[in-house]
Amino acid sequence: MDHLTRHVPVPLYYQIMRRLVDLLESGQLAPGDRVPSERELTERFGVSRMTARQALAELERQGLVLRVQGKGSFVAHAKLEQPLGGLTSFSEEMLRRGLTPGARLLSAGVVPAGRKAAQALAIPEAAGVIRMERLRLAGGEPMALEVSSLPYARVPGIERLLTEEGSLYRLLREQYNLVLARARQSLEAIPCPAHEAGLIQVREGSPVLLIERIAYDASGIPTEFTRSWYRGDRYRFTTELIRTEEDLL
Ligand code: 16G
């Protein structure tokens, strides 16, 4: 039996959790590997089933393992690191990592912009936008849900050109000569709503990153408004920070 340190104020579940984290960090357990079950942990550490369950639940909460109903817990895949700063597309980001980008077009149609998109795109609320909902995939795995609106007047006929796996930015460039040059983006953590959770295959309420992007063309006209729900368990966003003379107090 593996011994835990009793008579210290560190809970037993936490000590088991740390042992498992050590196995993950040293590579002894690799992504996709099965993690010891509750029963195995109970036997190995001489603890109650409750304590073993708590250790696994904590690893799951941290996104380090995934529990598959009836099959056990498995080591989660490393998060994709996405730099914030460059105005890139989902397809470009995935290709850069050697992953096959994909999109499942869930809906697309020309509709009145509505308040939020109208404000973002600086057009009247009644103006037509092409609104599309796409599930973004990397190597076939759902990564994010994206709902994009573009002023229809700028991209007439686009609904007939949208393909299942195509890149929107490439389509804009090749068919409409529209190059997005700049964007404003916000990012916030939210509990995943039910509809989005079902699509990106996470539990309702688990953390997702809601990203809103307004992208402008080369002459500064707002051209794309996209809200994206990125899986919190699969993404880590990074930025590079530069300290300049003006920052010094
Ligand atoms: C990214 C953008 C999204 C854009 C899409 C185009 C973020 C948070 N969002 O996912 O605004 O519509 O790329 O990708 O980065 P595509 O050209 O592959 O369709």
PDB file of C-alpha atoms and ligand atoms in Angstrom:
ATOM      1  CA  MET A   1       0.000   0.000   0.000  1.00  0.00           C
ATOM      2  CA  ASP A   2       1.144   3.512  -0.749  1.00  0.00           C
ATOM      3  CA  HIS A   3       1.387   5.639   2.377  1.00  0.00           C
ATOM      4  CA  LEU A   4      -0.140   9.021   2.812  1.00  0.00           C
ATOM      5  CA  THR A   5       0.942  11.395   5.537  1.00  0.00           C
ATOM      6  CA  ARG A   6      -1.688  11.245   8.246  1.00  0.00           C
ATOM      7  CA  HIS A   7      -1.777  13.597  11.273  1.00  0.00           C
ATOM      8  CA  VAL A   8      -1.005  16.628   9.123  1.00  0.00           C
ATOM      9  CA  PRO A   9      -3.508  19.297   8.250  1.00  0.00           C
ATOM     10  CA  VAL A  10      -3.367  18.323   4.551  1.00  0.00           C
ATOM     11  CA  PRO A  11      -6.536  16.402   3.629  1.00  0.00           C
ATOM     12  CA  LEU A  12      -6.033  12.860   2.340  1.00  0.00           C
ATOM     13  CA  TYR A  13      -7.935  13.493  -0.887  1.00  0.00           C
ATOM     14  CA  TYR A  14      -5.591  16.398  -1.586  1.00  0.00           C
ATOM     15  CA  GLN A  15      -2.508  14.244  -1.040  1.00  0.00           C
ATOM     16  CA  ILE A  16      -3.853  11.624  -3.477  1.00  0.00           C
ATOM     17  CA  MET A  17      -4.674  14.333  -5.958  1.00  0.00           C
ATOM     18  CA  ARG A  18      -1.109  15.677  -5.727  1.00  0.00           C
ATOM     19  CA  ARG A  19       0.321  12.175  -6.299  1.00  0.00           C
ATOM     20  CA  LEU A  20      -1.769  11.851  -9.430  1.00  0.00           C
ATOM     21  CA  VAL A  21      -0.713  15.303 -10.610  1.00  0.00           C
ATOM     22  CA  ASP A  22       2.919  14.217 -10.172  1.00  0.00           C
ATOM     23  CA  LEU A  23       2.237  11.229 -12.438  1.00  0.00           C
ATOM     24  CA  LEU A  24       0.734  13.560 -15.060  1.00  0.00           C
ATOM     25  CA  GLU A  25       3.528  16.086 -14.858  1.00  0.00           C
ATOM     26  CA  SER A  26       6.266  13.473 -15.075  1.00  0.00           C
ATOM     27  CA  GLY A  27       4.584  11.947 -18.110  1.00  0.00           C
ATOM     28  CA  GLN A  28       4.026   8.580 -16.418  1.00  0.00           C
ATOM     29  CA  LEU A  29       0.387   9.141 -17.259  1.00  0.00           C
ATOM     30  CA  ALA A  30      -0.053  10.573 -20.758  1.00  0.00           C
ATOM     31  CA  PRO A  31      -3.093  12.212 -22.428  1.00  0.00           C
ATOM     32  CA  GLY A  32      -5.722   9.578 -23.129  1.00  0.00           C
ATOM     33  CA  ASP A  33      -4.405   7.155 -20.477  1.00  0.00           C
ATOM     34  CA  ARG A  34      -6.855   5.785 -17.973  1.00  0.00           C
ATOM     35  CA  VAL A  35      -6.435   7.199 -14.470  1.00  0.00           C
ATOM     36  CA  PRO A  36      -6.671   4.716 -11.544  1.00  0.00           C
ATOM     37  CA  SER A  37     -10.299   4.164 -10.590  1.00  0.00           C
ATOM     38  CA  GLU A  38     -11.924   4.986  -7.253  1.00  0.00           C
ATOM     39  CA  ARG A  39     -11.616   1.353  -6.257  1.00  0.00           C
ATOM     40  CA  GLU A  40      -7.931   1.172  -7.226  1.00  0.00           C
ATOM     41  CA  LEU A  41      -7.163   4.349  -5.285  1.00  0.00           C
ATOM     42  CA  THR A  42      -9.066   3.032  -2.286  1.00  0.00           C
ATOM     43  CA  GLU A  43      -6.934  -0.097  -2.245  1.00  0.00           C
ATOM     44  CA  ARG A  44      -3.666   1.588  -3.023  1.00  0.00           C
ATOM     45  CA  PHE A  45      -3.898   4.331  -0.397  1.00  0.00           C
ATOM     46  CA  GLY A  46      -6.107   2.629   2.179  1.00  0.00           C
ATOM     47  CA  VAL A  47      -8.697   5.395   2.115  1.00  0.00           C
ATOM     48  CA  SER A  48     -12.471   5.445   1.879  1.00  0.00           C
ATOM     49  CA  ARG A  49     -14.244   5.454  -1.456  1.00  0.00           C
ATOM     50  CA  MET A  50     -15.447   8.990  -0.655  1.00  0.00           C
ATOM     51  CA  THR A  51     -11.864  10.249  -0.334  1.00  0.00           C
ATOM     52  CA  ALA A  52     -10.803   8.603  -3.601  1.00  0.00           C
ATOM     53  CA  ARG A  53     -13.849  10.091  -5.335  1.00  0.00           C
ATOM     54  CA  GLN A  54     -13.003  13.540  -4.017  1.00  0.00           C
ATOM     55  CA  ALA A  55      -9.442  13.303  -5.382  1.00  0.00           C
ATOM     56  CA  LEU A  56     -10.714  12.382  -8.847  1.00  0.00           C
ATOM     57  CA  ALA A  57     -13.416  15.060  -8.731  1.00  0.00           C
ATOM     58  CA  GLU A  58     -10.796  17.680  -7.955  1.00  0.00           C
ATOM     59  CA  LEU A  59      -8.665  16.601 -10.915  1.00  0.00           C
ATOM     60  CA  GLU A  60     -11.726  16.775 -13.109  1.00  0.00           C
ATOM     61  CA  ARG A  61     -12.625  20.212 -11.795  1.00  0.00           C
ATOM     62  CA  GLN A  62      -9.150  21.412 -12.754  1.00  0.00           C
ATOM     63  CA  GLY A  63      -9.614  20.052 -16.263  1.00  0.00           C
ATOM     64  CA  LEU A  64      -6.747  17.569 -15.857  1.00  0.00           C
ATOM     65  CA  VAL A  65      -8.885  14.466 -16.291  1.00  0.00           C
ATOM     66  CA  LEU A  66     -12.130  13.732 -18.083  1.00  0.00           C
ATOM     67  CA  ARG A  67     -14.680  11.371 -16.674  1.00  0.00           C
ATOM     68  CA  VAL A  68     -16.428   9.147 -19.177  1.00  0.00           C
ATOM     69  CA  GLN A  69     -19.670   7.636 -17.876  1.00  0.00           C
ATOM     70  CA  GLY A  70     -19.243   3.928 -17.274  1.00  0.00           C
ATOM     71  CA  LYS A  71     -15.630   3.867 -18.513  1.00  0.00           C
ATOM     72  CA  GLY A  72     -13.575   5.713 -15.921  1.00  0.00           C
ATOM     73  CA  SER A  73     -11.379   8.807 -15.858  1.00  0.00           C
ATOM     74  CA  PHE A  74      -8.840   9.634 -18.547  1.00  0.00           C
ATOM     75  CA  VAL A  75      -5.980  12.094 -18.714  1.00  0.00           C
ATOM     76  CA  ALA A  76      -7.144  15.198 -20.595  1.00  0.00           C
ATOM     77  CA  HIS A  77      -5.313  16.480 -23.639  1.00  0.00           C
ATOM     78  CA  ALA A  78      -3.034  19.463 -23.169  1.00  0.00           C
ATOM     79  CA  LYS A  79      -4.745  22.769 -23.810  1.00  0.00           C
ATOM     80  CA  LEU A  80      -4.210  24.530 -27.110  1.00  0.00           C
ATOM     81  CA  GLU A  81      -2.263  27.706 -26.596  1.00  0.00           C
ATOM     82  CA  GLN A  82      -3.610  30.568 -28.612  1.00  0.00           C
ATOM     83  CA  PRO A  83      -1.751  33.854 -28.740  1.00  0.00           C
ATOM     84  CA  LEU A  84      -3.930  36.938 -28.495  1.00  0.00           C
ATOM     85  CA  GLY A  85      -2.590  39.768 -30.545  1.00  0.00           C
ATOM     86  CA  GLY A  86      -2.590  38.693 -34.167  1.00  0.00           C
ATOM     87  CA  LEU A  87      -5.763  38.952 -36.215  1.00  0.00           C
ATOM     88  CA  THR A  88      -5.894  35.343 -37.323  1.00  0.00           C
ATOM     89  CA  SER A  89      -8.699  32.976 -38.259  1.00  0.00           C
ATOM     90  CA  PHE A  90      -9.626  29.707 -36.620  1.00  0.00           C
ATOM     91  CA  SER A  91      -8.455  27.793 -39.704  1.00  0.00           C
ATOM     92  CA  GLU A  92      -5.085  29.527 -39.739  1.00  0.00           C
ATOM     93  CA  GLU A  93      -4.562  28.849 -36.037  1.00  0.00           C
ATOM     94  CA  MET A  94      -5.328  25.143 -36.392  1.00  0.00           C
ATOM     95  CA  LEU A  95      -3.204  24.667 -39.509  1.00  0.00           C
ATOM     96  CA  ARG A  96      -0.306  26.356 -37.733  1.00  0.00           C
ATOM     97  CA  ARG A  97      -0.524  23.615 -35.098  1.00  0.00           C
ATOM     98  CA  GLY A  98      -0.739  20.838 -37.656  1.00  0.00           C
ATOM     99  CA  LEU A  99      -4.418  20.176 -36.866  1.00  0.00           C
ATOM    100  CA  THR A 100      -7.134  19.858 -39.486  1.00  0.00           C
ATOM    101  CA  PRO A 101      -9.552  22.787 -39.103  1.00  0.00           C
ATOM    102  CA  GLY A 102     -13.232  22.201 -39.612  1.00  0.00           C
ATOM    103  CA  ALA A 103     -16.583  23.908 -39.370  1.00  0.00           C
ATOM    104  CA  ARG A 104     -20.029  22.409 -39.145  1.00  0.00           C
ATOM    105  CA  LEU A 105     -22.468  24.944 -40.482  1.00  0.00           C
ATOM    106  CA  LEU A 106     -25.411  24.747 -38.090  1.00  0.00           C
ATOM    107  CA  SER A 107     -27.437  27.588 -39.597  1.00  0.00           C
ATOM    108  CA  ALA A 108     -27.006  30.476 -42.005  1.00  0.00           C
ATOM    109  CA  GLY A 109     -29.476  33.047 -43.228  1.00  0.00           C
ATOM    110  CA  VAL A 110     -30.083  36.705 -43.949  1.00  0.00           C
ATOM    111  CA  VAL A 111     -31.846  38.353 -41.001  1.00  0.00           C
ATOM    112  CA  PRO A 112     -32.303  41.882 -39.566  1.00  0.00           C
ATOM    113  CA  ALA A 113     -29.176  42.793 -37.590  1.00  0.00           C
ATOM    114  CA  GLY A 114     -30.940  43.351 -34.263  1.00  0.00           C
ATOM    115  CA  ARG A 115     -29.650  45.581 -31.501  1.00  0.00           C
ATOM    116  CA  LYS A 116     -26.322  44.013 -30.591  1.00  0.00           C
ATOM    117  CA  ALA A 117     -25.004  43.283 -34.089  1.00  0.00           C
ATOM    118  CA  ALA A 118     -26.308  46.649 -35.345  1.00  0.00           C
ATOM    119  CA  GLN A 119     -24.361  48.440 -32.660  1.00  0.00           C
ATOM    120  CA  ALA A 120     -21.207  46.417 -33.321  1.00  0.00           C
ATOM    121  CA  LEU A 121     -21.387  46.849 -37.082  1.00  0.00           C
ATOM    122  CA  ALA A 122     -22.629  50.471 -36.986  1.00  0.00           C
ATOM    123  CA  ILE A 123     -25.651  49.714 -39.176  1.00  0.00           C
ATOM    124  CA  PRO A 124     -29.413  50.180 -38.599  1.00  0.00           C
ATOM    125  CA  GLU A 125     -31.114  47.425 -36.590  1.00  0.00           C
ATOM    126  CA  ALA A 126     -33.314  46.568 -39.572  1.00  0.00           C
ATOM    127  CA  ALA A 127     -30.395  46.257 -41.989  1.00  0.00           C
ATOM    128  CA  GLY A 128     -29.813  42.724 -43.272  1.00  0.00           C
ATOM    129  CA  VAL A 129     -26.907  40.664 -42.005  1.00  0.00           C
ATOM    130  CA  ILE A 130     -25.809  37.182 -42.908  1.00  0.00           C
ATOM    131  CA  ARG A 131     -25.927  35.370 -39.610  1.00  0.00           C
ATOM    132  CA  MET A 132     -24.215  32.014 -39.356  1.00  0.00           C
ATOM    133  CA  GLU A 133     -23.760  29.598 -36.525  1.00  0.00           C
ATOM    134  CA  ARG A 134     -20.771  27.292 -36.872  1.00  0.00           C
ATOM    135  CA  LEU A 135     -19.294  24.584 -34.728  1.00  0.00           C
ATOM    136  CA  ARG A 136     -15.522  24.772 -35.051  1.00  0.00           C
ATOM    137  CA  LEU A 137     -13.576  21.546 -35.030  1.00  0.00           C
ATOM    138  CA  ALA A 138      -9.921  20.645 -34.713  1.00  0.00           C
ATOM    139  CA  GLY A 139      -9.089  17.168 -35.886  1.00  0.00           C
ATOM    140  CA  GLY A 140     -12.799  16.381 -35.679  1.00  0.00           C
ATOM    141  CA  GLU A 141     -13.102  17.480 -32.015  1.00  0.00           C
ATOM    142  CA  PRO A 142     -15.446  20.384 -31.187  1.00  0.00           C
ATOM    143  CA  MET A 143     -13.489  23.356 -29.876  1.00  0.00           C
ATOM    144  CA  ALA A 144     -15.791  26.344 -30.113  1.00  0.00           C
ATOM    145  CA  LEU A 145     -19.155  27.580 -31.242  1.00  0.00           C
ATOM    146  CA  GLU A 146     -19.194  30.756 -33.304  1.00  0.00           C
ATOM    147  CA  VAL A 147     -22.071  32.997 -34.250  1.00  0.00           C
ATOM    148  CA  SER A 148     -21.030  35.541 -36.859  1.00  0.00           C
ATOM    149  CA  SER A 149     -22.914  38.460 -38.401  1.00  0.00           C
ATOM    150  CA  LEU A 150     -21.720  40.428 -41.416  1.00  0.00           C
ATOM    151  CA  PRO A 151     -23.563  43.275 -43.178  1.00  0.00           C
ATOM    152  CA  TYR A 152     -25.236  41.500 -46.077  1.00  0.00           C
ATOM    153  CA  ALA A 153     -24.726  44.482 -48.377  1.00  0.00           C
ATOM    154  CA  ARG A 154     -20.967  43.826 -48.187  1.00  0.00           C
ATOM    155  CA  VAL A 155     -21.218  40.131 -48.977  1.00  0.00           C
ATOM    156  CA  PRO A 156     -24.229  39.628 -51.261  1.00  0.00           C
ATOM    157  CA  GLY A 157     -24.884  35.999 -52.145  1.00  0.00           C
ATOM    158  CA  ILE A 158     -22.540  34.667 -49.452  1.00  0.00           C
ATOM    159  CA  GLU A 159     -25.143  32.166 -48.214  1.00  0.00           C
ATOM    160  CA  ARG A 160     -24.670  30.225 -51.455  1.00  0.00           C
ATOM    161  CA  LEU A 161     -20.884  30.133 -51.052  1.00  0.00           C
ATOM    162  CA  LEU A 162     -20.666  28.927 -47.471  1.00  0.00           C
ATOM    163  CA  THR A 163     -19.393  25.407 -47.323  1.00  0.00           C
ATOM    164  CA  GLU A 164     -19.262  22.940 -44.509  1.00  0.00           C
ATOM    165  CA  GLU A 165     -15.600  23.159 -43.719  1.00  0.00           C
ATOM    166  CA  GLY A 166     -14.547  26.393 -45.422  1.00  0.00           C
ATOM    167  CA  SER A 167     -12.780  29.351 -43.874  1.00  0.00           C
ATOM    168  CA  LEU A 168     -14.852  32.513 -43.640  1.00  0.00           C
ATOM    169  CA  TYR A 169     -11.815  34.782 -43.838  1.00  0.00           C
ATOM    170  CA  ARG A 170     -10.592  33.046 -46.962  1.00  0.00           C
ATOM    171  CA  LEU A 171     -14.016  33.339 -48.556  1.00  0.00           C
ATOM    172  CA  LEU A 172     -14.141  37.062 -47.768  1.00  0.00           C
ATOM    173  CA  ARG A 173     -10.718  37.564 -49.284  1.00  0.00           C
ATOM    174  CA  GLU A 174     -11.126  35.420 -52.373  1.00  0.00           C
ATOM    175  CA  GLN A 175     -14.738  36.135 -53.307  1.00  0.00           C
ATOM    176  CA  TYR A 176     -15.294  39.664 -52.030  1.00  0.00           C
ATOM    177  CA  ASN A 177     -11.794  41.072 -51.925  1.00  0.00           C
ATOM    178  CA  LEU A 178     -12.450  41.895 -48.292  1.00  0.00           C
ATOM    179  CA  VAL A 179      -9.416  41.762 -46.064  1.00  0.00           C
ATOM    180  CA  LEU A 180      -9.911  42.217 -42.357  1.00  0.00           C
ATOM    181  CA  ALA A 181      -7.177  44.471 -41.094  1.00  0.00           C
ATOM    182  CA  ARG A 182      -7.922  45.198 -37.451  1.00  0.00           C
ATOM    183  CA  ALA A 183     -10.221  43.951 -34.737  1.00  0.00           C
ATOM    184  CA  ARG A 184     -11.390  44.715 -31.231  1.00  0.00           C
ATOM    185  CA  GLN A 185     -11.935  41.730 -29.046  1.00  0.00           C
ATOM    186  CA  SER A 186     -13.158  41.062 -25.532  1.00  0.00           C
ATOM    187  CA  LEU A 187     -12.816  37.851 -23.587  1.00  0.00           C
ATOM    188  CA  GLU A 188     -14.681  36.772 -20.471  1.00  0.00           C
ATOM    189  CA  ALA A 189     -15.161  33.559 -18.549  1.00  0.00           C
ATOM    190  CA  ILE A 190     -18.762  32.400 -18.203  1.00  0.00           C
ATOM    191  CA  PRO A 191     -20.530  29.196 -17.178  1.00  0.00           C
ATOM    192  CA  CYS A 192     -21.491  27.458 -20.402  1.00  0.00           C
ATOM    193  CA  PRO A 193     -25.213  27.824 -21.239  1.00  0.00           C
ATOM    194  CA  ALA A 194     -27.152  24.633 -22.046  1.00  0.00           C
ATOM    195  CA  HIS A 195     -27.502  25.094 -25.830  1.00  0.00           C
ATOM    196  CA  GLU A 196     -23.818  25.872 -26.340  1.00  0.00           C
ATOM    197  CA  ALA A 197     -22.761  23.087 -23.941  1.00  0.00           C
ATOM    198  CA  GLY A 198     -24.595  20.459 -25.974  1.00  0.00           C
ATOM    199  CA  LEU A 199     -22.834  21.579 -29.136  1.00  0.00           C
ATOM    200  CA  ILE A 200     -19.279  21.910 -27.875  1.00  0.00           C
ATOM    201  CA  GLN A 201     -19.684  18.784 -25.764  1.00  0.00           C
ATOM    202  CA  VAL A 202     -18.994  20.143 -22.324  1.00  0.00           C
ATOM    203  CA  ARG A 203     -21.217  20.028 -19.274  1.00  0.00           C
ATOM    204  CA  GLU A 204     -23.699  22.840 -18.853  1.00  0.00           C
ATOM    205  CA  GLY A 205     -22.201  25.359 -16.444  1.00  0.00           C
ATOM    206  CA  SER A 206     -18.576  24.368 -17.038  1.00  0.00           C
ATOM    207  CA  PRO A 207     -16.234  27.297 -17.732  1.00  0.00           C
ATOM    208  CA  VAL A 208     -16.063  28.614 -21.271  1.00  0.00           C
ATOM    209  CA  LEU A 209     -14.480  31.706 -22.725  1.00  0.00           C
ATOM    210  CA  LEU A 210     -16.904  34.015 -24.436  1.00  0.00           C
ATOM    211  CA  ILE A 211     -15.033  36.060 -27.008  1.00  0.00           C
ATOM    212  CA  GLU A 212     -16.572  38.906 -28.954  1.00  0.00           C
ATOM    213  CA  ARG A 213     -14.786  40.192 -31.986  1.00  0.00           C
ATOM    214  CA  ILE A 214     -15.561  43.173 -34.178  1.00  0.00           C
ATOM    215  CA  ALA A 215     -13.279  43.095 -37.204  1.00  0.00           C
ATOM    216  CA  TYR A 216     -12.758  46.055 -39.528  1.00  0.00           C
ATOM    217  CA  ASP A 217     -11.689  46.082 -43.150  1.00  0.00           C
ATOM    218  CA  ALA A 218      -8.684  48.038 -44.400  1.00  0.00           C
ATOM    219  CA  SER A 219     -10.693  51.264 -44.610  1.00  0.00           C
ATOM    220  CA  GLY A 220     -11.952  50.930 -41.042  1.00  0.00           C
ATOM    221  CA  ILE A 221     -15.496  49.722 -41.794  1.00  0.00           C
ATOM    222  CA  PRO A 222     -16.829  47.207 -39.248  1.00  0.00           C
ATOM    223  CA  THR A 223     -17.353  44.050 -41.276  1.00  0.00           C
ATOM    224  CA  GLU A 224     -17.606  41.077 -38.914  1.00  0.00           C
ATOM    225  CA  PHE A 225     -19.207  40.672 -35.512  1.00  0.00           C
ATOM    226  CA  THR A 226     -18.596  37.260 -33.988  1.00  0.00           C
ATOM    227  CA  ARG A 227     -19.409  35.815 -30.592  1.00  0.00           C
ATOM    228  CA  SER A 228     -17.454  32.649 -29.849  1.00  0.00           C
ATOM    229  CA  TRP A 229     -17.762  30.190 -26.993  1.00  0.00           C
ATOM    230  CA  TYR A 230     -14.384  28.488 -26.570  1.00  0.00           C
ATOM    231  CA  ARG A 231     -14.025  25.405 -24.398  1.00  0.00           C
ATOM    232  CA  GLY A 232     -12.312  26.355 -21.159  1.00  0.00           C
ATOM    233  CA  ASP A 233     -10.905  22.850 -20.819  1.00  0.00           C
ATOM    234  CA  ARG A 234      -9.153  22.943 -24.196  1.00  0.00           C
ATOM    235  CA  TYR A 235      -7.879  26.501 -24.478  1.00  0.00           C
ATOM    236  CA  ARG A 236      -5.328  28.714 -22.888  1.00  0.00           C
ATOM    237  CA  PHE A 237      -4.873  32.198 -24.304  1.00  0.00           C
ATOM    238  CA  THR A 238      -1.503  33.879 -24.122  1.00  0.00           C
ATOM    239  CA  THR A 239      -0.327  37.445 -24.662  1.00  0.00           C
ATOM    240  CA  GLU A 240       3.027  39.065 -24.940  1.00  0.00           C
ATOM    241  CA  LEU A 241       3.471  42.173 -22.850  1.00  0.00           C
ATOM    242  CA  ILE A 242       5.935  44.911 -23.590  1.00  0.00           C
ATOM    243  CA  ARG A 243       6.808  47.603 -21.098  1.00  0.00           C
ATOM    244  CA  THR A 244       7.387  50.964 -22.688  1.00  0.00           C
ATOM    245  CA  GLU A 245       8.761  54.271 -21.459  1.00  0.00           C
ATOM    246  CA  GLU A 246       5.206  55.598 -20.996  1.00  0.00           C
ATOM    247  CA  ASP A 247       4.340  52.849 -18.520  1.00  0.00           C
ATOM    248  CA  LEU A 248       6.985  54.002 -16.085  1.00  0.00           C
ATOM    249  CA  LEU A 249       5.637  56.111 -13.280  1.00  0.00           C
TER     250      LEU A 249
HETATM  251  C1  16G B   1     -11.752  33.035 -35.284  1.00  0.00           C
HETATM  252  C2  16G B   1     -12.381  34.327 -34.822  1.00  0.00           C
HETATM  253  C3  16G B   1     -13.708  34.570 -35.484  1.00  0.00           C
HETATM  254  C4  16G B   1     -13.589  34.418 -36.983  1.00  0.00           C
HETATM  255  C5  16G B   1     -13.006  33.076 -37.349  1.00  0.00           C
HETATM  256  C6  16G B   1     -12.777  32.918 -38.830  1.00  0.00           C
HETATM  257  C7  16G B   1     -11.607  34.260 -32.476  1.00  0.00           C
HETATM  258  C8  16G B   1     -11.965  34.399 -31.056  1.00  0.00           C
HETATM  259  N1  16G B   1     -12.583  34.366 -33.384  1.00  0.00           N
HETATM  260  O1  16G B   1     -12.367  31.937 -34.723  1.00  0.00           O
HETATM  261  O2  16G B   1     -14.102  35.897 -35.187  1.00  0.00           O
HETATM  262  O3  16G B   1     -14.861  34.541 -37.585  1.00  0.00           O
HETATM  263  O4  16G B   1     -11.751  32.922 -36.694  1.00  0.00           O
HETATM  264  O5  16G B   1     -12.239  31.640 -39.025  1.00  0.00           O
HETATM  265  O6  16G B   1     -10.456  34.077 -32.778  1.00  0.00           O
HETATM  266  P1  16G B   1     -12.278  30.889 -40.415  1.00  0.00           P
HETATM  267  O7  16G B   1     -11.697  31.782 -41.435  1.00  0.00           O
HETATM  268  O8  16G B   1     -11.522  29.661 -40.191  1.00  0.00           O
HETATM  269  O9  16G B   1     -13.739  30.610 -40.716  1.00  0.00           O
END
